[in-house]
Short mmCIF file of C-alpha atoms in Angstrom, two decimals:
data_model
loop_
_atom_site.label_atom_id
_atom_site.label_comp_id
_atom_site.label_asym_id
_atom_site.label_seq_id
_atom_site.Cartn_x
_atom_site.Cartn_y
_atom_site.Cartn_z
CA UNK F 1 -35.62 165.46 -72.65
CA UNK F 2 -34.11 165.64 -75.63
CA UNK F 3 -30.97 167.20 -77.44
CA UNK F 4 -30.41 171.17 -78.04
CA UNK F 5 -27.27 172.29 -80.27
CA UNK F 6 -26.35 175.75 -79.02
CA UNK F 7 -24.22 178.69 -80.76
CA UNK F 8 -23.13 181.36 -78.58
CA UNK F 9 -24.27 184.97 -80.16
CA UNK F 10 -21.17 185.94 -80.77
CA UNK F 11 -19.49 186.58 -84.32
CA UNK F 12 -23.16 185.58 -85.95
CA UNK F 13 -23.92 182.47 -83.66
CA UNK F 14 -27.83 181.14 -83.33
CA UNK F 15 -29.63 178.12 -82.35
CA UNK F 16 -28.38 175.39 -84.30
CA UNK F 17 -29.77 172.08 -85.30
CA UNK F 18 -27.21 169.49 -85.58
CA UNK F 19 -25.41 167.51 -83.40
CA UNK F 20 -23.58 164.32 -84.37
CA UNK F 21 -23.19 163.09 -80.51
CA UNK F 22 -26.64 161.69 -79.27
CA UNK F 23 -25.44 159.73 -76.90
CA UNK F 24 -29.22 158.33 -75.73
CA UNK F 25 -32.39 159.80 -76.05
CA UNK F 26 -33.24 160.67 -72.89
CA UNK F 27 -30.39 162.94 -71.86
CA UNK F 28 -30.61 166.34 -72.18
CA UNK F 29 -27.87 167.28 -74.05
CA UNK F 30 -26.63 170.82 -75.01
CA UNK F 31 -24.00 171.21 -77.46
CA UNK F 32 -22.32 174.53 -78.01
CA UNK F 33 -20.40 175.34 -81.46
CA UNK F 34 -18.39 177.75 -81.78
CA UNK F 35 -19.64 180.72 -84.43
CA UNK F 36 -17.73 180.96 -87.57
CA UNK F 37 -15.81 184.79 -87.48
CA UNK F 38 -16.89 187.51 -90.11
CA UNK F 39 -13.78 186.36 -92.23
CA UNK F 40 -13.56 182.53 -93.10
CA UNK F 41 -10.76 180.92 -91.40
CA UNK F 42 -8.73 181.71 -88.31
CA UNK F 43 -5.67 181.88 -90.30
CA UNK F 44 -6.65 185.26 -91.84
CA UNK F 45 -6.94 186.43 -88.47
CA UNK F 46 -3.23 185.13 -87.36
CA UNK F 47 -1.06 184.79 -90.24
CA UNK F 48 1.54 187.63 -90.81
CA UNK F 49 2.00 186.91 -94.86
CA UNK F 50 0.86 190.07 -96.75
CA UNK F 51 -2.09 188.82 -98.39
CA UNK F 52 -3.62 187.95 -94.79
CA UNK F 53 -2.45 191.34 -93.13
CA UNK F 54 -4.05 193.45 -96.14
CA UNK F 55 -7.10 191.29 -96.33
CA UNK F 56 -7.69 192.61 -92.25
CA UNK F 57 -6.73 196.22 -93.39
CA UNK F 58 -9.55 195.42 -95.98
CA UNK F 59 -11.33 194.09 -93.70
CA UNK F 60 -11.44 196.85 -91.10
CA UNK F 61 -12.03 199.33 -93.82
CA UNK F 62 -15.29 197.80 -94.26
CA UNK F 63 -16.24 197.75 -91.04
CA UNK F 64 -15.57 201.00 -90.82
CA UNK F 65 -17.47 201.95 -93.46
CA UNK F 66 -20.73 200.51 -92.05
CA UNK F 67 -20.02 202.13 -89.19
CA UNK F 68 -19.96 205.50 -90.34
CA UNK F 69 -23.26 204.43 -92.79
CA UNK F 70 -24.94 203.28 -88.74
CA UNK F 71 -24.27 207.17 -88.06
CA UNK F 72 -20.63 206.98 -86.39
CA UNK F 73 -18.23 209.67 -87.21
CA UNK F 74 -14.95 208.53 -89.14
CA UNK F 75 -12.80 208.78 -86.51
CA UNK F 76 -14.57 206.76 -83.99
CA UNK F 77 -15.92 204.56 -86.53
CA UNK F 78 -11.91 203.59 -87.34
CA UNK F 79 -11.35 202.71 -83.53
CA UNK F 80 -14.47 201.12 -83.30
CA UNK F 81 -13.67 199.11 -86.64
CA UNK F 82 -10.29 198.43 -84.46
CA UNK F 83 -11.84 196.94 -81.46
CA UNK F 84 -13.95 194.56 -83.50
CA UNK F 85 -10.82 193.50 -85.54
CA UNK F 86 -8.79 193.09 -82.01
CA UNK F 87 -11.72 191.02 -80.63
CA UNK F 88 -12.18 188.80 -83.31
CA UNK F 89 -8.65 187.81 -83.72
CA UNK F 90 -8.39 187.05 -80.09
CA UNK F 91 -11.11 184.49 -80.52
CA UNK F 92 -10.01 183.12 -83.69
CA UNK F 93 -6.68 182.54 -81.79
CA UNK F 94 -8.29 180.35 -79.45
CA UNK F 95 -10.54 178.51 -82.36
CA UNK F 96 -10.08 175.22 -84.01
CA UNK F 97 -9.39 175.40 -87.86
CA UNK F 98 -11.73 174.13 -90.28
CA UNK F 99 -9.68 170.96 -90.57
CA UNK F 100 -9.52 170.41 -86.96
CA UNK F 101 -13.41 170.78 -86.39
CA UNK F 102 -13.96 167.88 -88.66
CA UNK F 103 -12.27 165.51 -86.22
CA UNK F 104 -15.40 164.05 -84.00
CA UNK F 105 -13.05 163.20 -81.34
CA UNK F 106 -11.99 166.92 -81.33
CA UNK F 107 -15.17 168.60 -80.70
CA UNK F 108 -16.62 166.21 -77.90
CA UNK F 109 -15.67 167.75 -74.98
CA UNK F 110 -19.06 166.37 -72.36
CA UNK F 111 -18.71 168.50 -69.15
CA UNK F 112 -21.92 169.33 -66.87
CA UNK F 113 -22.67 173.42 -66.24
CA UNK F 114 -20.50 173.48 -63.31
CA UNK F 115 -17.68 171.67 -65.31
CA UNK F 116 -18.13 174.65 -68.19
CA UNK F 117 -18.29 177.42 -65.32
CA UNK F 118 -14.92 175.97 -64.03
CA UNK F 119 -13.15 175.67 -67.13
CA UNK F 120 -14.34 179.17 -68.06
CA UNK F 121 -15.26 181.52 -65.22
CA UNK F 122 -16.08 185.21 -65.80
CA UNK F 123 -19.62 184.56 -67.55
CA UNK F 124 -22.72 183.21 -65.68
CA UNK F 125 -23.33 179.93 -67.11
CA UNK F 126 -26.18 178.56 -65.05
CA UNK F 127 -28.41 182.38 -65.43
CA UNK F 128 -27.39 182.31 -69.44
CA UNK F 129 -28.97 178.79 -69.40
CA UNK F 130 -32.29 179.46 -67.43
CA UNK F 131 -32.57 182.71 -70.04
CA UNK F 132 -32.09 180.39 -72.83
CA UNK F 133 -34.88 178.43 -71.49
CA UNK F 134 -32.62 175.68 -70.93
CA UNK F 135 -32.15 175.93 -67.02
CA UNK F 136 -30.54 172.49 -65.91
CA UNK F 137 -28.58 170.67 -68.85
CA UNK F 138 -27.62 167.23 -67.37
CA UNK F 139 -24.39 167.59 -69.90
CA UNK F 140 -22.83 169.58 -72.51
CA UNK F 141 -20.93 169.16 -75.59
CA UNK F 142 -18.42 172.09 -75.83
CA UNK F 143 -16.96 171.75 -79.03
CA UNK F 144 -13.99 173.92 -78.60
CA UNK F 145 -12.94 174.45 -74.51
CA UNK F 146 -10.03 176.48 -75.47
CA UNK F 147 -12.76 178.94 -76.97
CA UNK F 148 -14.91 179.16 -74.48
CA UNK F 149 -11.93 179.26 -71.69
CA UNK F 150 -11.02 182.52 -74.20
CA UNK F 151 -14.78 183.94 -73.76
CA UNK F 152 -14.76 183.41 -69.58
CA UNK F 153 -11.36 185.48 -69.74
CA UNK F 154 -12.75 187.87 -71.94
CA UNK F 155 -15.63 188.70 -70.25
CA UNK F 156 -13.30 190.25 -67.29
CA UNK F 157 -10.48 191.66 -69.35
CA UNK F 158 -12.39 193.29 -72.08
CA UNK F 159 -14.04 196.14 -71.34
CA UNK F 160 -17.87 196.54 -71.20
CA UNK F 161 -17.92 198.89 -73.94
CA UNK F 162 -15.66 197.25 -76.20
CA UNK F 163 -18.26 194.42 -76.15
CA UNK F 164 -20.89 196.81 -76.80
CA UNK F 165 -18.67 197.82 -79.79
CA UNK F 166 -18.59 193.92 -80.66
CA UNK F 167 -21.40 192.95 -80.31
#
């Protein structure tokens, strides 16, 4: 038993090591936190002001550029660039600001696998959790439930190869 902090591997998640909400220890305990995005702060991704809009034209420049360095031709390299751009923004809409995240009561959200798979259907909670090496959590800590709600959606209105191009 013990507790295990868990990023999802999206956007530059890993295995992470801290968790602020042992509540005893003898319960297993998985926490997920949600990845920072490429650029810091969802409010480059959302705001319209000018200095946020060409900071995401900068941004996808760049991406394109290491895309076309990876081998990719300009042209798919730029809707490529696109996609990750469209992706990211859609999760940063559903993500809790900086600010927000420092609010302990904000980011304990304890729900059990089947509580998670409810909340945010379209991914396979329970297999992604015996992969992990983690098959039977007693709880979890989701930190942000509007993100993950965002991921379970994705994962049946994105296409496959979009995430591919994400990912």
């Amino acid at each position: 038993p013990g507790v295990y902090v868990i990023e999802l591997p999206v956007a530059g998640g890993s295995v992470h090591s801290r968790e602020r909400f042992v509540v005893s220890p003898t319960l297993i305990f998985a926490a997920f936190v949600v990845p920072v995005a490429a650029m810091p702060g969802v409010a480059l991704y959302t705001k319209d002001d000018d200095d946020s809009k060409a900071l995401r034209e900068k941004y996808t420049a760049h991406i394109t550029r290491m895309l076309v360095l990876a081998g990719e031709d300009e042209a798919t390299a730029a809707k490529h660039a696109a996609i990750v751009l469209e992706m990211e923004t859609r999760l940063a809409r559903a993500s809790m600001t900086r600010v927000e995240q420092r609010d302990p009561e904000k980011v304990y959200h304890k729900m059990t696998v089947d509580e998670l798979a409810a909340a945010a259907p379209g991914f396979d909670w329970k297999m992604y959790f015996t992969n992990i090496g983690l098959p039977n959590p007693e709880y979890l800590n989701v930190a942000q439930p509007d993100f993950m709600k965002e991921i379970g959606a994705m994962m049946t209105d994105v296409p496959v190869e979009n995430w591919k191009t994400y990912l």
